[in-house]
PDB file of C-alpha atoms in Angstrom:
ATOM      1  CA  UNK E 598     -16.341  60.576  87.475  1.00  0.00           C
ATOM      2  CA  UNK E 599     -13.993  57.384  87.498  1.00  0.00           C
ATOM      3  CA  UNK E 600     -14.013  54.683  84.848  1.00  0.00           C
ATOM      4  CA  UNK E 601     -14.726  51.229  85.713  1.00  0.00           C
ATOM      5  CA  UNK E 602     -11.968  48.626  84.599  1.00  0.00           C
ATOM      6  CA  UNK E 603     -12.788  46.630  81.546  1.00  0.00           C
ATOM      7  CA  UNK E 604     -13.784  42.877  81.939  1.00  0.00           C
ATOM      8  CA  UNK E 605     -10.380  41.905  80.383  1.00  0.00           C
ATOM      9  CA  UNK E 606      -8.401  44.355  82.908  1.00  0.00           C
ATOM     10  CA  UNK E 607     -10.071  42.649  85.793  1.00  0.00           C
ATOM     11  CA  UNK E 608      -9.502  39.127  84.397  1.00  0.00           C
ATOM     12  CA  UNK E 609      -5.658  39.934  83.793  1.00  0.00           C
ATOM     13  CA  UNK E 610      -5.414  41.659  87.155  1.00  0.00           C
ATOM     14  CA  UNK E 611      -6.858  38.354  88.933  1.00  0.00           C
ATOM     15  CA  UNK E 612      -4.204  36.313  86.897  1.00  0.00           C
ATOM     16  CA  UNK E 613      -1.263  38.562  88.087  1.00  0.00           C
ATOM     17  CA  UNK E 614       1.086  37.459  90.688  1.00  0.00           C
ATOM     18  CA  UNK E 615       4.813  37.725  91.529  1.00  0.00           C
ATOM     19  CA  UNK E 616       6.913  35.421  89.438  1.00  0.00           C
ATOM     20  CA  UNK E 617      10.616  34.532  90.215  1.00  0.00           C
ATOM     21  CA  UNK E 618      13.426  35.021  87.643  1.00  0.00           C
ATOM     22  CA  UNK E 619      13.867  31.283  87.433  1.00  0.00           C
ATOM     23  CA  UNK E 620      10.340  31.092  86.143  1.00  0.00           C
ATOM     24  CA  UNK E 621      10.869  33.715  83.563  1.00  0.00           C
ATOM     25  CA  UNK E 622      14.369  32.590  82.329  1.00  0.00           C
ATOM     26  CA  UNK E 623      12.915  30.100  79.675  1.00  0.00           C
ATOM     27  CA  UNK E 624      10.776  32.914  78.215  1.00  0.00           C
ATOM     28  CA  UNK E 625      13.717  35.472  78.200  1.00  0.00           C
ATOM     29  CA  UNK E 626      15.979  32.606  76.516  1.00  0.00           C
ATOM     30  CA  UNK E 627      13.195  32.449  73.872  1.00  0.00           C
ATOM     31  CA  UNK E 628      13.138  35.864  73.446  1.00  0.00           C
ATOM     32  CA  UNK E 629       9.483  36.085  74.378  1.00  0.00           C
ATOM     33  CA  UNK E 630       9.850  38.559  77.329  1.00  0.00           C
ATOM     34  CA  UNK E 631       8.892  42.078  77.436  1.00  0.00           C
ATOM     35  CA  UNK E 632      10.155  44.761  80.095  1.00  0.00           C
ATOM     36  CA  UNK E 633       7.489  47.222  81.099  1.00  0.00           C
ATOM     37  CA  UNK E 634       8.698  50.431  82.689  1.00  0.00           C
ATOM     38  CA  UNK E 635       7.482  50.995  86.364  1.00  0.00           C
ATOM     39  CA  UNK E 636       5.822  54.127  85.179  1.00  0.00           C
ATOM     40  CA  UNK E 637       3.325  52.121  83.131  1.00  0.00           C
ATOM     41  CA  UNK E 638       0.481  50.069  84.638  1.00  0.00           C
ATOM     42  CA  UNK E 639       1.527  46.719  83.839  1.00  0.00           C
ATOM     43  CA  UNK E 640      -2.163  45.346  83.590  1.00  0.00           C
ATOM     44  CA  UNK E 641      -2.918  48.185  81.081  1.00  0.00           C
ATOM     45  CA  UNK E 642       0.140  46.986  79.073  1.00  0.00           C
ATOM     46  CA  UNK E 643      -1.049  43.420  79.137  1.00  0.00           C
ATOM     47  CA  UNK E 644      -4.405  44.461  77.962  1.00  0.00           C
ATOM     48  CA  UNK E 645      -3.119  46.579  75.211  1.00  0.00           C
ATOM     49  CA  UNK E 646      -1.171  43.559  73.980  1.00  0.00           C
ATOM     50  CA  UNK E 647      -4.075  41.293  74.402  1.00  0.00           C
ATOM     51  CA  UNK E 648      -6.502  43.453  72.403  1.00  0.00           C
ATOM     52  CA  UNK E 649      -3.788  43.951  69.785  1.00  0.00           C
ATOM     53  CA  UNK E 650      -3.985  47.851  70.228  1.00  0.00           C
ATOM     54  CA  UNK E 651      -1.161  48.469  67.874  1.00  0.00           C
ATOM     55  CA  UNK E 652      -1.020  52.204  68.104  1.00  0.00           C
ATOM     56  CA  UNK E 653      -1.045  52.262  71.947  1.00  0.00           C
ATOM     57  CA  UNK E 654       1.737  49.524  72.107  1.00  0.00           C
ATOM     58  CA  UNK E 655       3.825  51.233  69.415  1.00  0.00           C
ATOM     59  CA  UNK E 656       3.489  54.281  71.288  1.00  0.00           C
ATOM     60  CA  UNK E 657       4.855  52.764  74.486  1.00  0.00           C
ATOM     61  CA  UNK E 658       7.721  50.963  72.518  1.00  0.00           C
ATOM     62  CA  UNK E 659       8.756  54.256  71.021  1.00  0.00           C
ATOM     63  CA  UNK E 660       8.800  55.991  74.198  1.00  0.00           C
ATOM     64  CA  UNK E 661      10.826  53.245  75.873  1.00  0.00           C
ATOM     65  CA  UNK E 662       8.118  52.304  78.336  1.00  0.00           C
TER      66      UNK E 662
END
């Protein structure tokens, strides 16, 4: 049985696209950029942040992902 993605996951997926470093640089300069390890689903990470899922995000940060 496969779990259907949440509405938020689908929304975030629809808003995700490639972005150049030049576009990211201002966020990096302000310290407002997070690196997500390639082993982690980027959309799942965004969903965890958007839902303020502190336990999940803390576990990722502790693991370095």
